[in-house]
XYZ file of C-alpha atoms in Angstrom:
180
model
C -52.224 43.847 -43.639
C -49.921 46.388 -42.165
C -49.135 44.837 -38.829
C -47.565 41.905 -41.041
C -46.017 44.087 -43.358
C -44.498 45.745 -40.371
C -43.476 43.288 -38.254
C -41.447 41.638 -41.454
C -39.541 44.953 -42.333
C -38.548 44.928 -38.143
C -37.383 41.425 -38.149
C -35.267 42.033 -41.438
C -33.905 45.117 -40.337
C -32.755 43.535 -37.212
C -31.502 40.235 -38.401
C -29.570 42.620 -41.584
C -28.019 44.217 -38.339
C -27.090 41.208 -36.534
C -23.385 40.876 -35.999
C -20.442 39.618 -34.102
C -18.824 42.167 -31.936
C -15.432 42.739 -32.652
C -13.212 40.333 -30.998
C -11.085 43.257 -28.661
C -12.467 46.169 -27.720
C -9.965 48.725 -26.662
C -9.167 48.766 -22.796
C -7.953 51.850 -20.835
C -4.587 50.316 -20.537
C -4.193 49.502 -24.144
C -1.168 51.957 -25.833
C -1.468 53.296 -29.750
C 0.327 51.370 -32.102
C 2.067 52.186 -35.774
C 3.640 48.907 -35.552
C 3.429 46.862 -39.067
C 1.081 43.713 -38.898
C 3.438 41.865 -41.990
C 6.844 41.920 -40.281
C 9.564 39.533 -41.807
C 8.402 36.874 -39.663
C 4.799 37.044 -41.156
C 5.519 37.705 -45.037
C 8.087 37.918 -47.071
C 8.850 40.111 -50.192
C 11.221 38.068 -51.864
C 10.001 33.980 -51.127
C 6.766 32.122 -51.566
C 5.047 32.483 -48.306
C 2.598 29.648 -47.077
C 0.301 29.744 -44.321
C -2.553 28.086 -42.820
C -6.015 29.345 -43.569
C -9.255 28.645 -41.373
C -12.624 30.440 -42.886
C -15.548 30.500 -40.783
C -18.822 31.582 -42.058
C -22.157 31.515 -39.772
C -22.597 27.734 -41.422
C -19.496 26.627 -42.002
C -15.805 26.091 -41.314
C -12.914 25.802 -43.889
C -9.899 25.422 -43.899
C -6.748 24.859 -46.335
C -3.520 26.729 -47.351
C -3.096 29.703 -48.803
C 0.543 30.371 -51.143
C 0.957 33.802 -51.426
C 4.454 36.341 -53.318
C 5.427 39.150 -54.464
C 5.104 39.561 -58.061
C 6.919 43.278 -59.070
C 4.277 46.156 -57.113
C 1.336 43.273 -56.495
C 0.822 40.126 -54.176
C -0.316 37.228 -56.130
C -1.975 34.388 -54.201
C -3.832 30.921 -54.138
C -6.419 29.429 -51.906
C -6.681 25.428 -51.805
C -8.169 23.469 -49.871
C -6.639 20.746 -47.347
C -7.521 17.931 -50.469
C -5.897 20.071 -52.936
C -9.076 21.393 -54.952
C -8.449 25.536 -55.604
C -11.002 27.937 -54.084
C -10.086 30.878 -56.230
C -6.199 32.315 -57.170
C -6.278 36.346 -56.262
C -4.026 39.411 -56.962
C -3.808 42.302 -54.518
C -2.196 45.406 -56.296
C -2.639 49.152 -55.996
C -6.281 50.023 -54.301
C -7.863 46.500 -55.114
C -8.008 43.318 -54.759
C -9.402 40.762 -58.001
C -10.433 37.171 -57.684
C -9.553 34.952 -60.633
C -10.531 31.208 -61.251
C -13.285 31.457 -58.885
C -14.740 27.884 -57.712
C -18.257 27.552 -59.121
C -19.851 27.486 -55.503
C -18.158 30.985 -54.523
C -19.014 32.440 -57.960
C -21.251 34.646 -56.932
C -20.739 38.680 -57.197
C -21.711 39.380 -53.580
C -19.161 36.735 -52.229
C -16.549 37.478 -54.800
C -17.251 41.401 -53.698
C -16.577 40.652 -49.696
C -14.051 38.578 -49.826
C -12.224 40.434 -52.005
C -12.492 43.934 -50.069
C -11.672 41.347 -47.000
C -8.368 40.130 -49.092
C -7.401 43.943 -49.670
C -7.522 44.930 -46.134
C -5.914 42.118 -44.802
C -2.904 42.386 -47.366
C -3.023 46.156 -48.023
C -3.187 46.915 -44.033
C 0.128 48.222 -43.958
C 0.514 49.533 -47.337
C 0.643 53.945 -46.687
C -1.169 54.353 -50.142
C -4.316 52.089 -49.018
C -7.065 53.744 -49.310
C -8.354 53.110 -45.591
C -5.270 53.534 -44.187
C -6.004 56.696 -42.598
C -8.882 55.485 -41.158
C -7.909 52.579 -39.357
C -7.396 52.564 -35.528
C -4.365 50.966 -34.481
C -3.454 50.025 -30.550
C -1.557 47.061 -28.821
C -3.396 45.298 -25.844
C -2.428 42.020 -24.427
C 0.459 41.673 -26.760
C -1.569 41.754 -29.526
C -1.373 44.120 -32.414
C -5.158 45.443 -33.237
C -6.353 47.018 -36.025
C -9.625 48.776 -36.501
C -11.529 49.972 -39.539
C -15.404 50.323 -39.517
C -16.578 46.782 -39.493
C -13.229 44.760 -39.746
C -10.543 43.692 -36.933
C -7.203 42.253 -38.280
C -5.746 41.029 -34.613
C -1.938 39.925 -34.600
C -1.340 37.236 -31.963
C 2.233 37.243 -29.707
C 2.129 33.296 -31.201
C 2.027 34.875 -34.750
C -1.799 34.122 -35.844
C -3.676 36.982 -38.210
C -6.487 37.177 -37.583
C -9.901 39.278 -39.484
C -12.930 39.807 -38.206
C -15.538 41.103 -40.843
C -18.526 41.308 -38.428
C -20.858 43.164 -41.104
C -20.834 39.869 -42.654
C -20.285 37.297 -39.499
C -16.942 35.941 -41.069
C -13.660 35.071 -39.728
C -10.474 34.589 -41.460
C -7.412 33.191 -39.644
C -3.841 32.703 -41.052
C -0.676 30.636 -39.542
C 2.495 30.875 -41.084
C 4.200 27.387 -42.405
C 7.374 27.190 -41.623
C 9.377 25.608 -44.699
């Protein structure tokens, strides 16, 4: 009875562990970086700001648009699909991010929970009162802005994609700015 017993708690332990590397790991020649990852070009303060979204998850691959402003001191934002049907609307403001009008599918605490701290890192990555921010590791390599903290990679393209690694829980969010 123990062997079994055993051999189970190994197997979950490992496959719990189980995760993507980060995407770039830091090089010798790559140079510290307190660049921004939202410049103009990326997001905008005072306009709606659209971009393409692609969400992978170990099973699947989504992808749809993602409408995002500034609303006084907090970024209000949509998720839709490509066919139009909303994922979930979100607001990022002070040291959180909430998800409202959650699709039935994704309304579940656990996913509402990551994605959520995944939304407030990726929005909040710049912000000086974030409550990582002193945390994160930030370096550019290959043109590319990178930004470290604990599990997570945002990665800033020289063709302007964002994207986030969360490789405690094997996702991958990428965003594309639309271009009005």
């Amino acid at each position: 009875m123990m062997k079994p017993l055993l051999f189970f708690t190994l197997l979950t332990l490992v496959a719990g562990c189980a995760s993507v590397a980060p995407s770039v790991r830091r090089s010798a020649t790559a140079e510290a970086s307190e660049a921004p990852v939202w410049t103009e070009n990326l997001r905008s303060g005072s306009v709606k700001n659209s971009y393409r979204v692609t969400l992978q998850t170990p099973e699947n691959r989504i992808t749809g648009l993602c409408i995002l402003k500034k609303s006084g001191e907090e970024w209000r934002g949509t998720l839709v699909n490509e066919m139009g049907a909303k994922a979930f609307d979100f607001v990022v403001k002070g040291d959180r991010c909430e998800l409202l009008n959650v699709l039935p599918a994704m309304d579940k605490w656990y996913v509402k929970k990551t994605v959520a701290a995944d939304l407030y890192f990726l929005f909040s990555v710049d912000s000086p009162g974030a409550t990582f921010r002193r945390r994160t590791e930030r370096f550019v390599q290959d043109g590319s802005l990178v930004v470290n903290y604990r599990k997570k990679q945002l990665l800033v393209t020289p063709d302007g994609a964002v994207r986030l690694t969360n490789s405690r829980r094997n996702l991958r969010y990428e965003l594309r700015v639309i271009n009005d």
